[in-house]
Coordinates of C-alpha atoms in Angstrom, one line a residue:
X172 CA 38.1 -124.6 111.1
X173 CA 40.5 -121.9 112.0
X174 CA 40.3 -120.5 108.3
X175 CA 37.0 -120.2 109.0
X176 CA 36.9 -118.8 112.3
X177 CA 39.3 -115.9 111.7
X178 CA 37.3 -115.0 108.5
X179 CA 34.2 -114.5 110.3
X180 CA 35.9 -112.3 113.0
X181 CA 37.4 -110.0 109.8
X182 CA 34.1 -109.6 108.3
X183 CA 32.7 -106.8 110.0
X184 CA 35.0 -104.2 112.4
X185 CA 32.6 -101.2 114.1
X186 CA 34.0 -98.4 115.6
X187 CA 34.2 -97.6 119.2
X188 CA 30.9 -96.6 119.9
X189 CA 29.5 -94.5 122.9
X190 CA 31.2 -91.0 123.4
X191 CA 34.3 -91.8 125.5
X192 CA 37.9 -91.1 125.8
X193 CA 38.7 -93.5 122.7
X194 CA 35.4 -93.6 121.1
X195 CA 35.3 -92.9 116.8
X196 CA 33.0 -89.9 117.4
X197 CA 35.8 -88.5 119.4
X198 CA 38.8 -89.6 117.8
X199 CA 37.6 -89.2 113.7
X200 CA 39.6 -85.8 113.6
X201 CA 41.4 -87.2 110.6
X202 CA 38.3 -88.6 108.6
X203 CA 36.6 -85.1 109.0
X204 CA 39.7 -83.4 107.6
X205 CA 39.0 -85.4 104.3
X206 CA 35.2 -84.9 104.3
X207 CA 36.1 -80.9 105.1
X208 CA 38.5 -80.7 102.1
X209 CA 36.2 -82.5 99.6
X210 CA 33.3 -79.7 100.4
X211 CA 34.3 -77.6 97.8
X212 CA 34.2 -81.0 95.1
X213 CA 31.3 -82.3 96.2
X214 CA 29.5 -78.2 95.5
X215 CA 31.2 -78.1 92.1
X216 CA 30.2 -81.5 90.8
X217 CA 26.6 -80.9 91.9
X218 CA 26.8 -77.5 90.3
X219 CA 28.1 -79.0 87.0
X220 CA 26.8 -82.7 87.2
X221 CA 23.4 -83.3 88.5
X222 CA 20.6 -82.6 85.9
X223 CA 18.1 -82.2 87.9
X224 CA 15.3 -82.2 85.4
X225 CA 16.4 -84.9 83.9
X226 CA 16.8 -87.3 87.1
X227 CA 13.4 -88.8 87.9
X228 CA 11.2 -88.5 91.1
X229 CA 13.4 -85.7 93.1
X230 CA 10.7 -85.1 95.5
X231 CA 11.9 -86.6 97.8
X232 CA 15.5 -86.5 96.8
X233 CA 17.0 -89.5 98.7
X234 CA 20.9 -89.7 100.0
X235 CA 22.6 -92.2 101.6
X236 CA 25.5 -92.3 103.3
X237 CA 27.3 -95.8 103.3
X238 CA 29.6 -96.8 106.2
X239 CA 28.7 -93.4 108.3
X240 CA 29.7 -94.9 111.8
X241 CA 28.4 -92.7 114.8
X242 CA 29.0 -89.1 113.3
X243 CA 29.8 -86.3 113.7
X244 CA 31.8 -87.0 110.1
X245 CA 28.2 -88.3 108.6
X246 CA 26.2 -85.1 109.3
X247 CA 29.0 -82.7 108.2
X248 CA 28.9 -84.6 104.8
X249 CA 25.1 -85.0 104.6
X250 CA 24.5 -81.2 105.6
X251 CA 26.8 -80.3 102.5
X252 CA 25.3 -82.1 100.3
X253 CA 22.1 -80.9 100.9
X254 CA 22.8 -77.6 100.8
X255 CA 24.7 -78.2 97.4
X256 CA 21.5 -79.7 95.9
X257 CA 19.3 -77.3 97.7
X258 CA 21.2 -74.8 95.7
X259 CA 20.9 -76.4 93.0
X260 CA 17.1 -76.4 93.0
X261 CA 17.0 -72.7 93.4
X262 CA 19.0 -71.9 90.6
X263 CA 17.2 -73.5 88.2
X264 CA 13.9 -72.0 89.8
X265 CA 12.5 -75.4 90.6
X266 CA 10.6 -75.9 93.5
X267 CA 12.8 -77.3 96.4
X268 CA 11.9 -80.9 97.3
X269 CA 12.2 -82.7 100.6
X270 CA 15.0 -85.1 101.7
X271 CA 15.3 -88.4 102.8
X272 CA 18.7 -89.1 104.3
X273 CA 19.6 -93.3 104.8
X274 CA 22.6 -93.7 107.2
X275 CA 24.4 -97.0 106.5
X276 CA 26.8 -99.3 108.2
X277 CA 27.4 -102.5 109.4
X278 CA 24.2 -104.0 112.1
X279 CA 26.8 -103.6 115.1
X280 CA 27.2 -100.4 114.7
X281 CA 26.1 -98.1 117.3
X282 CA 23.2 -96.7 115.8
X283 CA 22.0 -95.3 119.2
X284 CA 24.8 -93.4 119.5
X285 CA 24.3 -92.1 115.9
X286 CA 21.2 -91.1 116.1
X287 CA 21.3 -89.5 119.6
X288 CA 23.9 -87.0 118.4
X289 CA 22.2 -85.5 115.5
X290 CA 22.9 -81.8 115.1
X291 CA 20.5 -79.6 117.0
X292 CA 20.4 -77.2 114.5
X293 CA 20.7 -78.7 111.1
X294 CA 19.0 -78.5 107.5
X295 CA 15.6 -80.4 108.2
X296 CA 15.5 -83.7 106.2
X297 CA 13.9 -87.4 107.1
X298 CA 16.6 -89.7 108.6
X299 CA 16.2 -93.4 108.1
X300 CA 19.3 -95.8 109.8
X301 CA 19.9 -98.7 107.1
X302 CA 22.0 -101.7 109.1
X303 CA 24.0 -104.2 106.7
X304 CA 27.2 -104.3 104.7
X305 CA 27.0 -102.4 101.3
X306 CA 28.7 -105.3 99.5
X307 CA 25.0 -106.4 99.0
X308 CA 21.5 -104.7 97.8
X309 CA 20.2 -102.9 100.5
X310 CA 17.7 -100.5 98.1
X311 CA 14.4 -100.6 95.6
X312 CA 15.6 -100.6 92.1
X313 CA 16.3 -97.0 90.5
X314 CA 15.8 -94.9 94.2
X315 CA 18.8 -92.7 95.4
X316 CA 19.6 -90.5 93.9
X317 CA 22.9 -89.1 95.4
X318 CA 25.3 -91.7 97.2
X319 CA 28.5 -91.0 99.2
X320 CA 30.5 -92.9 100.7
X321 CA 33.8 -91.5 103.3
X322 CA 36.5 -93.5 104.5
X323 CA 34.8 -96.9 104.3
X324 CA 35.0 -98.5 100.9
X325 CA 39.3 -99.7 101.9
X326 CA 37.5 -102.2 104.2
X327 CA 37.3 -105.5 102.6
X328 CA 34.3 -107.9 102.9
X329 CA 36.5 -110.3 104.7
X330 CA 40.3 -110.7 105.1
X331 CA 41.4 -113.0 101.8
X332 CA 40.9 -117.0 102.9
X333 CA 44.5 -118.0 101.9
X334 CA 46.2 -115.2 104.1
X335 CA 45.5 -117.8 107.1
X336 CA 45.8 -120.7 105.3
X337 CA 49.1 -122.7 106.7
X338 CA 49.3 -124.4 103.4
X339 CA 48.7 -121.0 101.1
X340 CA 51.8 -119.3 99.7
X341 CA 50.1 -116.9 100.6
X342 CA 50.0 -117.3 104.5
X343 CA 50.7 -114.4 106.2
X344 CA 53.1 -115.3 109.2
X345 CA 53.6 -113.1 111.6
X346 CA 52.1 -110.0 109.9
X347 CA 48.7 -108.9 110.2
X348 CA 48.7 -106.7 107.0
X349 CA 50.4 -107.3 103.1
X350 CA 52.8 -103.9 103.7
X351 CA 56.1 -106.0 104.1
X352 CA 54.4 -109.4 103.0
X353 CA 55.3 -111.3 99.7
X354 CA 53.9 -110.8 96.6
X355 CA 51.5 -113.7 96.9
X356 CA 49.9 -111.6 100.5
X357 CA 49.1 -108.9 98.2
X358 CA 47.7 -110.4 95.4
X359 CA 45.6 -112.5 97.8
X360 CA 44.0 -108.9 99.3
X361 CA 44.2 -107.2 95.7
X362 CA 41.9 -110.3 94.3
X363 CA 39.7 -110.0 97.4
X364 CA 39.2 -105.9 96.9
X365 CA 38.4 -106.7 93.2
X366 CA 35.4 -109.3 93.8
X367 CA 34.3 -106.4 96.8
X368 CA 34.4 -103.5 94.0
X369 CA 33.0 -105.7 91.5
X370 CA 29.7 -106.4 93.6
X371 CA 29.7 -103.1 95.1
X372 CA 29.4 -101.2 91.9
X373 CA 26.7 -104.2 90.3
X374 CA 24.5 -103.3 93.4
X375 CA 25.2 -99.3 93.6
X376 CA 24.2 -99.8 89.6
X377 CA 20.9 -101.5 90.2
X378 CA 19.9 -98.4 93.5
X379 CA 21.1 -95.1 91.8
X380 CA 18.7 -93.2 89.3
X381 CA 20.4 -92.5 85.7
X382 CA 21.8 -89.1 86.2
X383 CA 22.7 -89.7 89.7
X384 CA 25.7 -89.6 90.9
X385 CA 27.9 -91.2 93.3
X386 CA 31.4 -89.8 95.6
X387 CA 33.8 -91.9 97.1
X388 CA 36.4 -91.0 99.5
X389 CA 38.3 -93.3 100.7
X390 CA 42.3 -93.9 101.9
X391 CA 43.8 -95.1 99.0
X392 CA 47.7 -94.7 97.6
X393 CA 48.5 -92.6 94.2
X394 CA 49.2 -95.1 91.4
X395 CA 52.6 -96.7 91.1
X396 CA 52.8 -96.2 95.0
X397 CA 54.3 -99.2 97.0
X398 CA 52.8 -100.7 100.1
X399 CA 56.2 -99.6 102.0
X400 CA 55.8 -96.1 100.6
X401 CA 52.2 -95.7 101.9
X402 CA 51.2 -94.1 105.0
X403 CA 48.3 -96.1 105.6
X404 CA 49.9 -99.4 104.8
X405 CA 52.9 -98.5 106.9
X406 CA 50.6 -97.1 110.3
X407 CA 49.0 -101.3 110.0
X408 CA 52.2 -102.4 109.9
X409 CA 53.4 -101.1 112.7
X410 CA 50.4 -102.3 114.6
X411 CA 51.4 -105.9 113.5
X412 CA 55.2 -105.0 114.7
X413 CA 53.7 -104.4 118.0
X414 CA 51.5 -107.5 118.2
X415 CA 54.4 -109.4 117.7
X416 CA 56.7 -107.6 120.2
X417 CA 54.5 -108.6 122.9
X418 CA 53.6 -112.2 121.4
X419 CA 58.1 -112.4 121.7
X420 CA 57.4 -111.8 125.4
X421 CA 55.1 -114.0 125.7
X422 CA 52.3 -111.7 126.5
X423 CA 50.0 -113.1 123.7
X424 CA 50.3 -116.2 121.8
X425 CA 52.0 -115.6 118.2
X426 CA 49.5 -118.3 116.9
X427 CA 46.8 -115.7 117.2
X428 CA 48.7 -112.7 115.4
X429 CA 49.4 -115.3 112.5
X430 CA 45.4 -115.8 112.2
X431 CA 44.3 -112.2 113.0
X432 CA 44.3 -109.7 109.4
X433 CA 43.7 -106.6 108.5
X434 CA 41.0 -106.4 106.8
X435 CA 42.0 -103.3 104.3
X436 CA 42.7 -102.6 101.0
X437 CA 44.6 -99.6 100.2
X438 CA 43.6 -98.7 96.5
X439 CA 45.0 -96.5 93.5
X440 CA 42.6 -94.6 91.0
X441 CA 44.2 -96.9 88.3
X442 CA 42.2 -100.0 90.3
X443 CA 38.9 -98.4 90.7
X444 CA 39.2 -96.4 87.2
X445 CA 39.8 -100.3 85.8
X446 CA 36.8 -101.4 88.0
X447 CA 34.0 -99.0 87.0
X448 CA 35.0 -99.5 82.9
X449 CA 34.4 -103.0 83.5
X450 CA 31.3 -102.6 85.1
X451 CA 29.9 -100.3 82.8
X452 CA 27.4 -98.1 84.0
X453 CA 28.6 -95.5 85.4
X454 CA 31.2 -92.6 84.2
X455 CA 34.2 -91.7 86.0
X456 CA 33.5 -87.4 86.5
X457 CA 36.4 -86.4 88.6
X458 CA 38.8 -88.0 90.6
X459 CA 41.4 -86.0 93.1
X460 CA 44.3 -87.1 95.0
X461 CA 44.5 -85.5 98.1
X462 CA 46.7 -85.3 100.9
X463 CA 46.8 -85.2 104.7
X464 CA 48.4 -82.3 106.6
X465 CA 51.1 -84.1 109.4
X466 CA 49.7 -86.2 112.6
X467 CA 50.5 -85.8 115.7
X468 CA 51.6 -89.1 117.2
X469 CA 48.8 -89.6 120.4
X470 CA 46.0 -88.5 117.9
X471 CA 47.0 -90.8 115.3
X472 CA 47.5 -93.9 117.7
X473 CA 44.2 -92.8 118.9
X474 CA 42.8 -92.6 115.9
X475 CA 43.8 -96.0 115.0
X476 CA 42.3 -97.4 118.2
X477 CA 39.0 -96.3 117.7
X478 CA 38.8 -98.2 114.3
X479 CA 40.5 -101.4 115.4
X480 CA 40.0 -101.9 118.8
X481 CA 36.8 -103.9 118.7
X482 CA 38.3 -106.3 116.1
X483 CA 41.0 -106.7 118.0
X484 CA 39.4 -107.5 121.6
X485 CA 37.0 -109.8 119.8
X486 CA 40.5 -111.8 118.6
X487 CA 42.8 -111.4 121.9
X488 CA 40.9 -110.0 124.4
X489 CA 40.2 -106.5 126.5
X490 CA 43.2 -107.3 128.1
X491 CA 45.6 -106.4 125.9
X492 CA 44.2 -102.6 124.4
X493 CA 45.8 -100.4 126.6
X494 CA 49.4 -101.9 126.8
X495 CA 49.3 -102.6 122.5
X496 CA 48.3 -98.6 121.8
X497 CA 51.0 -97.5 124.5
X498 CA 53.5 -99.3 122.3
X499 CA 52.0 -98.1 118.8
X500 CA 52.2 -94.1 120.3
X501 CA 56.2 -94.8 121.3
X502 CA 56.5 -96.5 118.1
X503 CA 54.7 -93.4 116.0
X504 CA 57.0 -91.6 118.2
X505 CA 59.9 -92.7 117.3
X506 CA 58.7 -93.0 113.6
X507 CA 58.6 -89.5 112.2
X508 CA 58.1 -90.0 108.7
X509 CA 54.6 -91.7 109.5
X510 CA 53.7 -88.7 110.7
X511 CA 54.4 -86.6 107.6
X512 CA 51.7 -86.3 105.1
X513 CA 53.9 -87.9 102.3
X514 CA 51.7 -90.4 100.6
X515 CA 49.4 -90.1 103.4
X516 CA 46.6 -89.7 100.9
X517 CA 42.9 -90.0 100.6
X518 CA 41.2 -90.7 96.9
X519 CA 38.2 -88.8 95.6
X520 CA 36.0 -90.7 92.6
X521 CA 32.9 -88.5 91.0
X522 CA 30.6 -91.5 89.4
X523 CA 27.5 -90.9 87.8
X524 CA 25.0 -93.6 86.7
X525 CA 25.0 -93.9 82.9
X526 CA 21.9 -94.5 81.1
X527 CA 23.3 -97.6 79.7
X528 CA 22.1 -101.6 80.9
X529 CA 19.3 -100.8 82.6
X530 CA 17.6 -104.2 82.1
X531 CA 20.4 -105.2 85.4
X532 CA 17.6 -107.8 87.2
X533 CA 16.2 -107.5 91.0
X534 CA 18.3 -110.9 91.5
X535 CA 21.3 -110.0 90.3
X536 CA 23.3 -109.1 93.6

């Protein structure tokens, strides 16, 4: 029953919502730098990429943004893309065609928030929110036509089951993350990140037109990189040092760090690049490892915050937040390295749908 429980809770984190002092829309500095550096890609694929006369029914040409929290990051990336493919259009002397933009993410995410905070001036284009997780269908057969996806796609569906199993090997004791764990942790999480990709790519197969194409961005690690040698890996793991610093003082029970997990997979191109050949239908265009300029300590523990904090109040309570992030800033602090770019690194995928299996059924999800 705990199993159970704990799974449930790791299913689906939102961000901080609203527009307050540790709010995502106001502590996503990090995430925008990534978005902001793939600009220039995301131009030059479109450029050399999308066919436009060959994709069918452009007008309207529909985008969707999967796992766009509460902006601003969303609108930055769908404004680029836009103007990218309005470019595009004009080029070719083909008359422009109108957009309809779907912003994704999880049903608690705070859409009204979202929504409320759209650019005043911005490229005019339809705007549709789409609530549920994209590890299922969630559009017609054959209808986007450009997909992107920003610093989403290293959450997993759920943490692994046997990660908070007592009688796993692969019960993860006083960690909430597989960074220092042994080898049986991280194949758990790996296996878990491989049924995710597997099902995410069979659905994004069955929604994006031939000729479309598809960007990931997402915090990932170069290949050959260990957990202990990545940035993102090593910023959970000191979360989980602190959980356990105050469950040693008796401030939280230790029982509940040992059932609360990180629900995050930290991928290599090698992984995905494995992932999409088995699948099939699409073609890898580009991929780009790209690194983070240095953090300051406050904005990173901030950062942080505003993506965990509502998992971790659902598990220990409100009461906790603001004495756990005091001790992850002193801890960043006093942990310069983390704050280097180093292997501080987001991953960059150019997919485009392939004209191949298109007979993939309605059901098959």
């Amino acid at each position: 029953m705990e199993v159970l429980k704990t799974s449930q809770i790791s299913e689906a984190f939102p961000m901080n919502g609203g527009d307050g002092r540790y709010s995502y829309a106001n502590n996503s500095i990090f995430q925008r730098s990534g978005i902001e550096s793939s600009k220039a890609i995301i131009e030059e694929a479109i450029v050399e990429k999308l066919d436009i006369e060959k994709l069918p029914n452009t007008n309207p040409f529909k985008i969707v943004d999967l796992g766009c929290s509460v902006g601003p990051n969303t609108f930055i990336a769908v404004q680029s893309i836009i103007k990218a493919v309005d470019l595009k259009f004009k080029s070719q002397a083909i008359s422009v065609p109108e957009f309809h933009v779907f912003f994704n993410d999880h049903k608690t995410n705070d859409f009204n928030t979202l929504f409320g905070s759209f650019p005043a001036e911005r490229r005019r284009y339809f705007a549709a929110g789409v609530p549920g997780s994209f590890y299922t269908r969630l559009f017609p057969l054959a209808s986007l036509h450009f997909v992107h996806s920003s610093t989403a796609l290293h959450w997993l569906s759920k943490v692994p089951i046997e990660v908070v199993d007592i009688h796993s090997p692969a019960w993860n004791k006083g960690r909430i993350h597989y960074t220092n764990a042994p080898i049986e942790v991280k194949e758990a999480y790996s296996a878990q990140f491989v049924k995710d990709m597997e099902t995410f790519l069979r659905a994004r197969a069955q929604e994006i037109v031939c000729g479309g194409l598809m960007v990931i961005l997402v915090l990932g690690v170069p290949n050959g990189t260990r957990p202990t040698q990545s940035i993102p890996c090593l910023l959970q793991d000191l979360l989980g040092s602190c959980l356990m610093d105050m469950a040693k003082m008796g401030i939280i029970d230790e029982a509940k760090v040992d059932e609360f997990n990180s629900p995050m997979y930290f991928m290599s191109p090698q992984e995905v690049e494995a992932l999409v050949e088995r699948n099939r239908c699409f073609s890898i265009e580009r991929v780009e490892v790209m690194r983070h300029p240095d953090c300051d300590a406050q904005l990173l523990s901030n950062t942080i915050r505003a993506v965990m904090e509502p998992g971790i109040r659902k598990h220990f309570g409100s009461e906790i937040i603001d004495e756990l992030f005091d001790r992850y800033t002193n801890k960043l602090v006093d942990s310069p390295s983390i704050l280097k770019s180093g292997t501080n690194t987001s991953l960059f995928f150019l997919l485009k749908r392939n004209g191949m299996h298109q007979s993939l059924s309605v059901t098959d999800h």
